[in-house]
Tab-separated table of C-alpha atoms in Angstrom:
chain	number	residue	atom	x	y	z
A	883	UNK	CA	141.159	72.601	220.928
A	884	UNK	CA	139.817	73.404	224.434
A	885	UNK	CA	138.010	76.386	222.843
A	886	UNK	CA	136.303	74.067	220.376
A	887	UNK	CA	135.273	71.716	223.198
A	888	UNK	CA	133.862	74.614	225.211
A	889	UNK	CA	131.960	75.974	222.208
A	890	UNK	CA	130.579	72.536	221.279
A	891	UNK	CA	129.236	72.066	224.836
A	892	UNK	CA	127.598	75.512	224.681
A	893	UNK	CA	126.168	74.585	221.281
A	894	UNK	CA	124.695	71.361	222.663
A	895	UNK	CA	123.021	73.217	225.549
A	896	UNK	CA	121.739	75.971	223.240
A	897	UNK	CA	120.253	73.588	220.658
A	898	UNK	CA	118.649	71.355	223.303
A	899	UNK	CA	117.138	74.433	224.943
A	900	UNK	CA	115.834	75.656	221.583
A	901	UNK	CA	114.289	72.301	220.693
A	902	UNK	CA	112.626	71.972	224.111
A	903	UNK	CA	111.542	75.510	224.956
A	904	UNK	CA	111.102	77.448	221.715
A	905	UNK	CA	107.335	77.089	222.030
A	906	UNK	CA	106.322	80.445	220.559
A	907	UNK	CA	107.939	79.979	217.129
A	908	UNK	CA	105.130	78.744	214.913
A	909	UNK	CA	105.891	78.090	211.256
A	910	UNK	CA	103.345	78.092	208.450
A	911	UNK	CA	99.523	78.222	208.717
A	912	UNK	CA	99.529	82.028	208.608
A	913	UNK	CA	95.781	82.318	207.925
A	914	UNK	CA	94.872	79.977	210.818
A	915	UNK	CA	97.243	81.855	213.159
A	916	UNK	CA	95.669	85.169	212.148
A	917	UNK	CA	92.168	83.731	212.584
A	918	UNK	CA	92.865	82.730	216.214
A	919	UNK	CA	94.569	86.054	216.907
A	920	UNK	CA	91.607	88.002	215.533
A	921	UNK	CA	89.173	86.001	217.691
A	922	UNK	CA	91.088	86.718	220.913
A	923	UNK	CA	91.815	90.324	219.952
A	924	UNK	CA	88.175	91.120	219.173
A	925	UNK	CA	87.095	89.572	222.478
A	926	UNK	CA	89.562	91.768	224.393
A	927	UNK	CA	89.249	95.021	222.412
A	928	UNK	CA	85.635	95.061	221.237
A	929	UNK	CA	83.893	92.868	223.814
A	930	UNK	CA	82.825	90.297	221.234
A	931	UNK	CA	81.915	86.827	222.438
A	932	UNK	CA	83.169	83.902	220.381
A	933	UNK	CA	83.533	80.138	220.453
A	934	UNK	CA	85.728	78.006	218.194
A	935	UNK	CA	87.456	74.642	217.897
A	936	UNK	CA	91.071	74.131	216.826
A	937	UNK	CA	91.439	70.634	215.354
A	938	UNK	CA	94.338	68.563	214.040
A	939	UNK	CA	96.297	65.351	214.693
A	940	UNK	CA	98.593	65.066	217.703
A	941	UNK	CA	101.947	66.789	217.360
A	942	UNK	CA	100.917	69.063	214.478
A	943	UNK	CA	101.252	72.264	216.568
A	944	UNK	CA	97.781	73.234	217.860
A	945	UNK	CA	98.944	74.228	221.361
A	946	UNK	CA	102.065	75.868	219.908
A	947	UNK	CA	99.860	77.985	217.643
A	948	UNK	CA	97.776	79.210	220.611
A	949	UNK	CA	100.939	79.839	222.647
A	950	UNK	CA	102.446	81.793	219.762
A	951	UNK	CA	99.304	83.945	219.482
A	952	UNK	CA	99.306	84.651	223.232
A	953	UNK	CA	103.031	85.503	223.180
A	954	UNK	CA	102.178	88.053	220.499
A	955	UNK	CA	99.138	89.520	222.321
A	956	UNK	CA	100.185	89.542	225.998
A	957	UNK	CA	102.851	92.275	225.603
A	958	UNK	CA	100.105	94.626	224.367
A	959	UNK	CA	98.993	96.657	227.372
A	960	UNK	CA	95.279	96.751	226.529
A	961	UNK	CA	95.051	92.995	225.997
A	962	UNK	CA	97.030	92.260	229.181
A	963	UNK	CA	94.877	94.610	231.300
A	964	UNK	CA	91.508	93.723	229.839
A	965	UNK	CA	91.785	89.943	229.572
A	966	UNK	CA	91.697	86.989	231.943
A	967	UNK	CA	92.966	83.702	230.538
A	968	UNK	CA	91.622	80.469	232.010
A	969	UNK	CA	93.426	77.279	230.983
A	970	UNK	CA	91.683	73.944	231.530
A	971	UNK	CA	92.963	70.541	230.460
A	972	UNK	CA	90.691	67.527	230.023
A	973	UNK	CA	93.452	65.210	231.244
A	974	UNK	CA	93.740	67.121	234.547
A	975	UNK	CA	90.193	68.384	235.097
A	976	UNK	CA	88.426	65.062	234.812
A	977	UNK	CA	84.992	66.336	235.872
A	978	UNK	CA	83.118	69.643	235.891
A	979	UNK	CA	83.666	70.126	239.623
A	980	UNK	CA	87.476	70.145	239.268
A	981	UNK	CA	87.293	72.320	236.134
A	982	UNK	CA	85.045	74.842	237.843
A	983	UNK	CA	87.282	75.059	240.904
A	984	UNK	CA	90.315	75.702	238.724
A	985	UNK	CA	88.479	78.328	236.637
A	986	UNK	CA	87.258	80.128	239.756
A	987	UNK	CA	90.768	80.165	241.259
A	988	UNK	CA	92.347	81.413	238.008
A	989	UNK	CA	89.794	84.233	237.781
A	990	UNK	CA	90.524	85.349	241.377
A	991	UNK	CA	86.848	85.369	242.326
A	992	UNK	CA	85.615	86.121	245.839
A	993	UNK	CA	85.081	82.518	246.942
A	994	UNK	CA	88.656	81.583	246.019
A	995	UNK	CA	91.198	82.080	248.815
A	996	UNK	CA	94.842	81.127	248.264
A	997	UNK	CA	93.876	78.955	245.327
A	998	UNK	CA	91.253	76.987	247.329
A	999	UNK	CA	87.617	77.208	246.265
A	1000	UNK	CA	84.767	76.892	248.759
A	1001	UNK	CA	81.159	75.815	248.201
A	1002	UNK	CA	79.369	73.045	246.307
A	1003	UNK	CA	79.480	72.570	242.551
A	1004	UNK	CA	76.025	74.114	242.116
A	1005	UNK	CA	76.961	77.137	244.247
A	1006	UNK	CA	80.256	77.636	242.417
A	1007	UNK	CA	78.597	77.336	239.013
A	1008	UNK	CA	75.845	79.776	239.975
A	1009	UNK	CA	78.463	82.186	241.357
A	1010	UNK	CA	80.659	81.928	238.248
A	1011	UNK	CA	77.725	82.493	235.898
A	1012	UNK	CA	76.508	85.394	238.009
A	1013	UNK	CA	79.953	87.009	237.822
A	1014	UNK	CA	80.136	86.478	234.062
A	1015	UNK	CA	76.615	87.712	233.379
A	1016	UNK	CA	76.796	90.681	235.756
A	1017	UNK	CA	79.292	92.524	233.586
A	1018	UNK	CA	78.806	94.406	230.371
A	1019	UNK	CA	80.880	94.726	227.217
A	1020	UNK	CA	82.360	98.112	228.106
A	1021	UNK	CA	83.316	97.590	231.760
A	1022	UNK	CA	83.945	93.861	232.173
A	1023	UNK	CA	87.254	92.167	231.666
A	1024	UNK	CA	87.203	89.702	228.795
A	1025	UNK	CA	87.644	86.020	229.688
A	1026	UNK	CA	89.367	83.568	227.347
A	1027	UNK	CA	88.726	79.903	228.169
A	1028	UNK	CA	91.316	77.575	226.620
A	1029	UNK	CA	90.049	73.986	226.794
A	1030	UNK	CA	92.883	71.569	225.983
A	1031	UNK	CA	91.774	67.984	225.145
A	1032	UNK	CA	88.312	69.390	224.477
A	1033	UNK	CA	86.874	65.965	223.581
A	1034	UNK	CA	87.380	64.794	227.192
A	1035	UNK	CA	85.135	67.620	228.459
A	1036	UNK	CA	82.389	66.141	226.264
A	1037	UNK	CA	82.457	63.024	228.468
A	1038	UNK	CA	81.581	65.033	231.621
A	1039	UNK	CA	78.135	64.447	233.125
A	1040	UNK	CA	75.468	66.325	231.128
A	1041	UNK	CA	78.230	68.520	229.628
A	1042	UNK	CA	77.130	71.147	232.183
A	1043	UNK	CA	80.264	73.295	231.994
A	1044	UNK	CA	80.343	73.346	228.173
A	1045	UNK	CA	76.624	74.150	228.025
A	1046	UNK	CA	76.965	77.134	230.328
A	1047	UNK	CA	80.148	78.484	228.710
A	1048	UNK	CA	78.657	78.295	225.209
A	1049	UNK	CA	75.396	79.785	226.529
A	1050	UNK	CA	77.216	82.819	227.963
A	1051	UNK	CA	79.213	83.197	224.728
A	1052	UNK	CA	76.058	83.053	222.611
A	1053	UNK	CA	74.008	85.424	224.784
A	1054	UNK	CA	76.867	87.990	224.740
A	1055	UNK	CA	76.156	89.046	228.335
A	1056	UNK	CA	79.879	89.283	229.072
A	1057	UNK	CA	82.842	89.237	226.656
A	1058	UNK	CA	83.976	85.612	226.632
A	1059	UNK	CA	85.860	83.456	224.136
A	1060	UNK	CA	85.781	79.658	224.412
A	1061	UNK	CA	88.548	77.985	222.387
A	1062	UNK	CA	88.632	74.185	222.370
A	1063	UNK	CA	91.760	72.284	221.285
A	1064	UNK	CA	91.430	68.635	220.289
A	1065	UNK	CA	92.837	65.896	218.067
A	1066	UNK	CA	89.384	64.394	217.406
A	1067	UNK	CA	88.097	65.652	214.072
A	1068	UNK	CA	84.587	64.343	214.810
A	1069	UNK	CA	84.319	66.091	218.173
A	1070	UNK	CA	81.160	68.037	217.242
A	1071	UNK	CA	79.312	64.703	217.079
A	1072	UNK	CA	80.135	64.210	220.775
A	1073	UNK	CA	78.269	67.368	221.807
A	1074	UNK	CA	74.738	67.032	223.148
A	1075	UNK	CA	72.029	68.671	221.075
A	1076	UNK	CA	71.471	71.547	223.514
A	1077	UNK	CA	75.243	72.210	223.677
A	1078	UNK	CA	75.702	71.949	219.914
A	1079	UNK	CA	72.928	74.499	219.332
A	1080	UNK	CA	74.829	77.081	221.391
A	1081	UNK	CA	78.204	76.472	219.727
A	1082	UNK	CA	79.184	78.773	216.853
A	1083	UNK	CA	80.355	75.786	214.721
A	1084	UNK	CA	83.535	77.700	213.903
A	1085	UNK	CA	86.223	75.076	213.234
A	1086	UNK	CA	89.876	75.777	212.406
A	1087	UNK	CA	91.878	72.843	211.045
A	1088	UNK	CA	95.648	72.367	211.361
A	1089	UNK	CA	96.613	69.489	209.095
A	1090	UNK	CA	100.273	68.549	208.499
A	1091	UNK	CA	101.587	69.197	205.009
A	1092	UNK	CA	103.249	66.095	203.647
A	1093	UNK	CA	104.098	67.083	200.100
A	1094	UNK	CA	107.348	69.069	200.265
A	1095	UNK	CA	110.596	67.532	201.489
A	1096	UNK	CA	112.383	70.845	200.875
A	1097	UNK	CA	110.500	72.360	203.819
A	1098	UNK	CA	111.824	69.559	206.038
A	1099	UNK	CA	115.402	70.107	204.833
A	1100	UNK	CA	115.034	73.843	205.476
A	1101	UNK	CA	113.682	73.079	208.967
A	1102	UNK	CA	116.747	70.878	209.561
A	1103	UNK	CA	118.935	73.902	208.779
A	1104	UNK	CA	116.805	76.353	210.754
A	1105	UNK	CA	116.732	74.320	213.978
A	1106	UNK	CA	120.391	73.267	213.970
A	1107	UNK	CA	122.164	76.439	212.838
A	1108	UNK	CA	123.496	78.901	215.423
A	1109	UNK	CA	122.375	82.559	215.368
A	1110	UNK	CA	124.916	85.216	214.423
A	1111	UNK	CA	125.348	88.336	216.577
A	1112	UNK	CA	123.150	90.300	214.174
A	1113	UNK	CA	120.405	87.652	214.271
A	1114	UNK	CA	120.461	87.672	218.084
A	1115	UNK	CA	120.065	91.473	218.164
A	1116	UNK	CA	117.220	91.275	215.645
A	1117	UNK	CA	115.539	88.576	217.722
A	1118	UNK	CA	115.654	90.692	220.893
A	1119	UNK	CA	114.391	93.717	218.961
A	1120	UNK	CA	111.501	91.912	217.245
A	1121	UNK	CA	110.280	89.819	220.178
A	1122	UNK	CA	108.275	91.717	222.724
A	1123	UNK	CA	108.819	90.718	226.332
A	1124	UNK	CA	105.796	89.297	228.122
A	1125	UNK	CA	105.238	91.249	231.371
A	1126	UNK	CA	105.584	89.044	234.497
A	1127	UNK	CA	102.173	90.205	235.757
A	1128	UNK	CA	100.572	88.638	232.691
A	1129	UNK	CA	101.765	85.205	233.841
A	1130	UNK	CA	100.918	85.481	237.551
A	1131	UNK	CA	97.604	83.658	237.261
A	1132	UNK	CA	98.156	82.132	233.860
A	1133	UNK	CA	98.426	78.339	233.926
A	1134	UNK	CA	99.339	77.513	230.322
A	1135	UNK	CA	102.602	75.703	231.197
A	1136	UNK	CA	104.305	76.301	227.860
A	1137	UNK	CA	104.536	80.079	228.277
A	1138	UNK	CA	106.325	79.729	231.597
A	1139	UNK	CA	109.498	78.582	229.819
A	1140	UNK	CA	109.885	80.820	226.799
A	1141	UNK	CA	113.141	80.358	224.897
A	1142	UNK	CA	115.795	83.068	225.457
A	1143	UNK	CA	118.615	82.752	222.889
A	1144	UNK	CA	120.248	85.981	224.059
A	1145	UNK	CA	121.414	84.106	227.198
A	1146	UNK	CA	124.043	82.331	225.058
A	1147	UNK	CA	127.197	83.802	223.536
A	1148	UNK	CA	129.326	82.123	220.872
A	1149	UNK	CA	132.652	82.764	219.214
A	1150	UNK	CA	131.991	84.175	215.724
A	1151	UNK	CA	134.510	81.796	214.088
A	1152	UNK	CA	132.803	78.819	215.714
A	1153	UNK	CA	129.366	80.014	214.540
A	1154	UNK	CA	130.658	80.297	210.963
A	1155	UNK	CA	132.296	76.855	211.129
A	1156	UNK	CA	129.231	75.210	212.675
A	1157	UNK	CA	126.717	76.753	210.252
A	1158	UNK	CA	128.905	75.807	207.271
A	1159	UNK	CA	128.974	72.220	208.589
A	1160	UNK	CA	125.152	72.134	208.931
A	1161	UNK	CA	124.729	73.513	205.391
A	1162	UNK	CA	127.059	70.766	204.161
A	1163	UNK	CA	125.013	68.085	205.925
A	1164	UNK	CA	121.733	69.465	204.551
A	1165	UNK	CA	123.163	69.275	201.015
A	1166	UNK	CA	124.502	65.721	201.474
A	1167	UNK	CA	122.392	63.212	199.455
A	1168	UNK	CA	122.740	60.594	202.214
A	1169	UNK	CA	121.317	63.002	204.820
A	1170	UNK	CA	118.526	64.018	202.423
A	1171	UNK	CA	117.737	60.312	201.951
A	1172	UNK	CA	117.394	59.815	205.740
A	1173	UNK	CA	115.194	62.919	206.042
A	1174	UNK	CA	113.080	61.763	203.082
A	1175	UNK	CA	112.512	58.324	204.620
A	1176	UNK	CA	111.522	59.879	207.950
A	1177	UNK	CA	109.278	62.353	206.142
A	1178	UNK	CA	107.555	59.505	204.290
A	1179	UNK	CA	106.969	57.751	207.589
A	1180	UNK	CA	105.839	60.751	209.702
A	1181	UNK	CA	105.327	64.366	208.574
A	1182	UNK	CA	104.647	65.719	212.091
A	1183	UNK	CA	107.191	68.327	213.225
A	1184	UNK	CA	107.134	67.160	216.868
A	1185	UNK	CA	108.549	63.751	215.882
A	1186	UNK	CA	111.253	65.430	213.819
A	1187	UNK	CA	112.222	67.655	216.778
A	1188	UNK	CA	112.597	64.549	218.943
A	1189	UNK	CA	114.952	63.089	216.337
A	1190	UNK	CA	117.024	66.312	216.292
A	1191	UNK	CA	117.106	66.430	220.111
A	1192	UNK	CA	118.589	62.912	220.262
A	1193	UNK	CA	121.019	63.856	217.504
A	1194	UNK	CA	122.190	66.955	219.396
A	1195	UNK	CA	122.541	64.897	222.602
A	1196	UNK	CA	125.266	62.849	220.878
A	1197	UNK	CA	127.554	65.918	220.663
A	1198	UNK	CA	130.427	65.383	223.112
A	1199	UNK	CA	134.065	66.273	223.788
A	1200	UNK	CA	135.217	63.504	221.464
A	1201	UNK	CA	132.556	64.225	218.796
A	1202	UNK	CA	132.132	68.025	218.771
A	1203	UNK	CA	130.106	68.094	215.522
A	1204	UNK	CA	126.992	66.332	214.230
A	1205	UNK	CA	128.191	63.439	212.063
A	1206	UNK	CA	126.657	61.688	209.067
A	1207	UNK	CA	127.068	58.327	210.848
A	1208	UNK	CA	124.969	59.494	213.822
A	1209	UNK	CA	122.247	60.836	211.508
A	1210	UNK	CA	122.050	57.526	209.654
A	1211	UNK	CA	122.101	55.492	212.885
A	1212	UNK	CA	119.331	57.520	214.538
A	1213	UNK	CA	117.400	57.665	211.275
A	1214	UNK	CA	117.264	53.870	211.177
A	1215	UNK	CA	115.900	53.776	214.732
A	1216	UNK	CA	113.188	56.346	213.945
A	1217	UNK	CA	112.318	54.524	210.746
A	1218	UNK	CA	111.872	51.237	212.623
A	1219	UNK	CA	108.505	50.226	211.289
A	1220	UNK	CA	106.477	47.087	212.031
A	1221	UNK	CA	105.057	47.200	208.519
A	1222	UNK	CA	108.553	46.845	207.033
A	1223	UNK	CA	109.120	43.722	209.137
A	1224	UNK	CA	105.779	42.421	207.874
A	1225	UNK	CA	106.726	43.138	204.258
A	1226	UNK	CA	110.022	41.276	204.685
A	1227	UNK	CA	108.027	38.146	205.534
A	1228	UNK	CA	105.901	38.238	202.361
A	1229	UNK	CA	106.441	35.842	199.465
A	1230	UNK	CA	108.458	36.940	196.424
A	1231	UNK	CA	105.249	37.124	194.357
A	1232	UNK	CA	103.503	39.345	196.926
A	1233	UNK	CA	106.506	41.672	197.036
A	1234	UNK	CA	106.435	41.852	193.209
A	1235	UNK	CA	102.777	42.911	193.350
A	1236	UNK	CA	103.616	45.662	195.852
A	1237	UNK	CA	106.431	46.900	193.597
A	1238	UNK	CA	103.962	46.965	190.682
A	1239	UNK	CA	101.537	48.980	192.845
A	1240	UNK	CA	104.339	51.389	193.753
A	1241	UNK	CA	105.207	51.950	190.075
A	1242	UNK	CA	101.522	52.437	189.218
A	1243	UNK	CA	101.198	54.972	192.049
A	1244	UNK	CA	104.267	56.884	190.805
A	1245	UNK	CA	103.087	56.999	187.184
A	1246	UNK	CA	99.465	57.927	187.871
A	1247	UNK	CA	100.024	60.240	190.875
A	1248	UNK	CA	98.621	57.884	193.533
A	1249	UNK	CA	95.469	57.053	191.570
A	1250	UNK	CA	93.599	53.873	192.664
A	1251	UNK	CA	94.139	50.575	190.865
A	1252	UNK	CA	92.503	47.163	190.438
A	1253	UNK	CA	93.873	43.636	190.113
A	1254	UNK	CA	93.843	43.670	186.298
A	1255	UNK	CA	96.018	46.828	186.166
A	1256	UNK	CA	98.556	45.375	188.587
A	1257	UNK	CA	98.543	41.992	186.807
A	1258	UNK	CA	99.334	43.675	183.465
A	1259	UNK	CA	102.232	45.587	185.016
A	1260	UNK	CA	103.510	42.457	186.786
A	1261	UNK	CA	103.273	40.330	183.598
A	1262	UNK	CA	105.297	42.908	181.694
A	1263	UNK	CA	108.107	42.446	184.248
A	1264	UNK	CA	107.703	38.640	184.537
A	1265	UNK	CA	107.890	38.065	180.778
A	1266	UNK	CA	111.380	39.555	180.707
A	1267	UNK	CA	112.650	37.567	183.728
A	1268	UNK	CA	112.903	33.796	183.581
A	1269	UNK	CA	112.621	33.297	187.370
A	1270	UNK	CA	109.100	34.813	187.498
A	1271	UNK	CA	107.587	33.184	184.380
A	1272	UNK	CA	104.857	30.558	184.359
A	1273	UNK	CA	102.907	31.654	187.472
A	1274	UNK	CA	99.201	30.952	187.060
A	1275	UNK	CA	96.700	33.860	187.135
A	1276	UNK	CA	94.740	32.292	190.019
A	1277	UNK	CA	97.939	32.153	192.129
A	1278	UNK	CA	98.607	35.838	191.456
A	1279	UNK	CA	94.995	36.676	192.391
A	1280	UNK	CA	95.357	34.725	195.659
A	1281	UNK	CA	98.559	36.673	196.459
A	1282	UNK	CA	96.702	39.946	195.699
A	1283	UNK	CA	93.890	38.902	198.074
A	1284	UNK	CA	96.440	38.114	200.792
A	1285	UNK	CA	97.971	41.612	200.432
A	1286	UNK	CA	94.441	43.023	200.774
A	1287	UNK	CA	93.688	40.919	203.878
A	1288	UNK	CA	96.872	42.243	205.516
A	1289	UNK	CA	95.408	45.764	205.008
A	1290	UNK	CA	98.375	46.876	202.925
A	1291	UNK	CA	95.832	48.052	200.348
A	1292	UNK	CA	92.268	49.233	200.983
A	1293	UNK	CA	89.156	49.454	198.773
A	1294	UNK	CA	88.308	52.953	197.612
A	1295	UNK	CA	84.557	52.445	198.078
A	1296	UNK	CA	82.713	50.424	200.721
A	1297	UNK	CA	79.949	49.400	198.271
A	1298	UNK	CA	81.959	46.875	196.239
A	1299	UNK	CA	79.666	43.854	196.584
A	1300	UNK	CA	78.257	44.238	193.036
A	1301	UNK	CA	81.677	44.699	191.412
A	1302	UNK	CA	83.715	41.680	190.336
A	1303	UNK	CA	86.713	41.445	192.692
A	1304	UNK	CA	89.269	41.696	189.852
A	1305	UNK	CA	87.880	45.158	189.029
A	1306	UNK	CA	87.413	46.575	192.523
A	1307	UNK	CA	89.505	49.728	192.939
A	1308	UNK	CA	92.080	49.821	195.749
A	1309	UNK	CA	94.513	52.347	197.150
A	1310	UNK	CA	98.027	51.626	198.436
A	1311	UNK	CA	98.419	52.160	202.201
A	1312	UNK	CA	102.240	52.015	202.168
A	1313	UNK	CA	104.771	54.715	201.381
A	1314	UNK	CA	107.262	54.129	198.590
A	1315	UNK	CA	110.037	54.352	201.185
A	1316	UNK	CA	108.557	51.450	203.163
A	1317	UNK	CA	108.443	49.230	200.072
A	1318	UNK	CA	112.023	50.149	199.080
A	1319	UNK	CA	113.310	49.423	202.599
A	1320	UNK	CA	111.512	46.071	202.711
A	1321	UNK	CA	113.021	45.072	199.343
A	1322	UNK	CA	116.527	46.038	200.488
A	1323	UNK	CA	116.154	44.182	203.809
A	1324	UNK	CA	114.554	40.969	202.516
A	1325	UNK	CA	117.224	38.227	202.418
A	1326	UNK	CA	117.778	36.130	199.260
A	1327	UNK	CA	115.473	38.242	197.090
A	1328	UNK	CA	116.302	37.740	193.373
A	1329	UNK	CA	118.570	40.472	192.008
A	1330	UNK	CA	116.239	41.367	189.120
A	1331	UNK	CA	113.409	42.126	191.596
A	1332	UNK	CA	115.660	44.456	193.626
A	1333	UNK	CA	116.668	46.197	190.401
A	1334	UNK	CA	113.036	46.450	189.302
A	1335	UNK	CA	112.068	48.098	192.599
A	1336	UNK	CA	114.850	50.696	192.245
A	1337	UNK	CA	114.648	51.128	188.462
A	1338	UNK	CA	112.899	53.781	186.429
A	1339	UNK	CA	109.227	53.107	185.892
A	1340	UNK	CA	108.281	50.216	183.623
């Protein structure tokens, strides 16, 4: 038993370390990953100048993608020798003066001593541009500018830094790559005309995939299973080690804490027992149901990792394994949704309309609907249930309008003024999981309505 306790504590530390620091393992989006890699590689190897934007919602893995690319490129001697990487963050470098000082210090230029930069903004900018433009493609080191929270740089006065960086990249006087990372999909509209004209308009989108629960179940297995001895050896063999010199002046914080699984050793019997337990959980319908509900609510991997981290934190001497009860308990907390509380306060008629919308969405693959379609589906149910019969059409229409005013459904087109309101097309803004949870949590809801919500489509 003490051996099991010791191994479970090691397992907890290992899994928490993996979930927090495995920042170079990027899954999916192979073409986007290769696109970024090719941009940086061509800048370093062939002296090409490029500019690009990496866009996607928060938590989808934009910074992890860039970190993964750099972890792949930095061990290559030519890239490490020939490239300077300058990392700027819009949250930290709140104006061009601070950004320029940081860039000058990271590039080890002559007016930077011990990390302090001397001179005015104009002098520093002129000096930086002179250094960049003085080189040529064959002799100069390439410079990669990573601009995290790129949209915040657009708010800087006159966008001076962006203008000059894009100007150098476009004129190809020195090999430079400017890569902006942002969650704002409309960020190009924030650029001034003179800045926009110098940008390459190359945009790479990372959008979460929300259509395959099997990927989420497989991720559950992948992140919670322990590596065997063979897998650890393969990991060490396949992963190149980033030379310390490459990180001396490199400020991307993520790469300073790369995950090292080889630092942990486990008993082979424990690894087999643990992995068998995780496989059993992943195949359990109740666990799949929790994962499905979370997936319906949020498809972002970062949120899922937070859930797993809290789950792993519950491993203790008394509970050495991950339990179904803990998964369900934490799943309920992560599924806590204000919309579900709102749905629980709706009238029985309004909930019936939402159930009818859910069934319509399931049958017609999320196609839009209008009031007449939903009324027909509702009447078909009401005619077979005495408790819902005799409700006037105008009352049902008023309930439909109330659901619309609560923004639980939204019109497909903005130009609906000429269309009679009963025939205006709408789209459901709720997941099926949210509706099912609201039905199950609403007190004193008639039994036939609960059965209708859970039943096969009618």
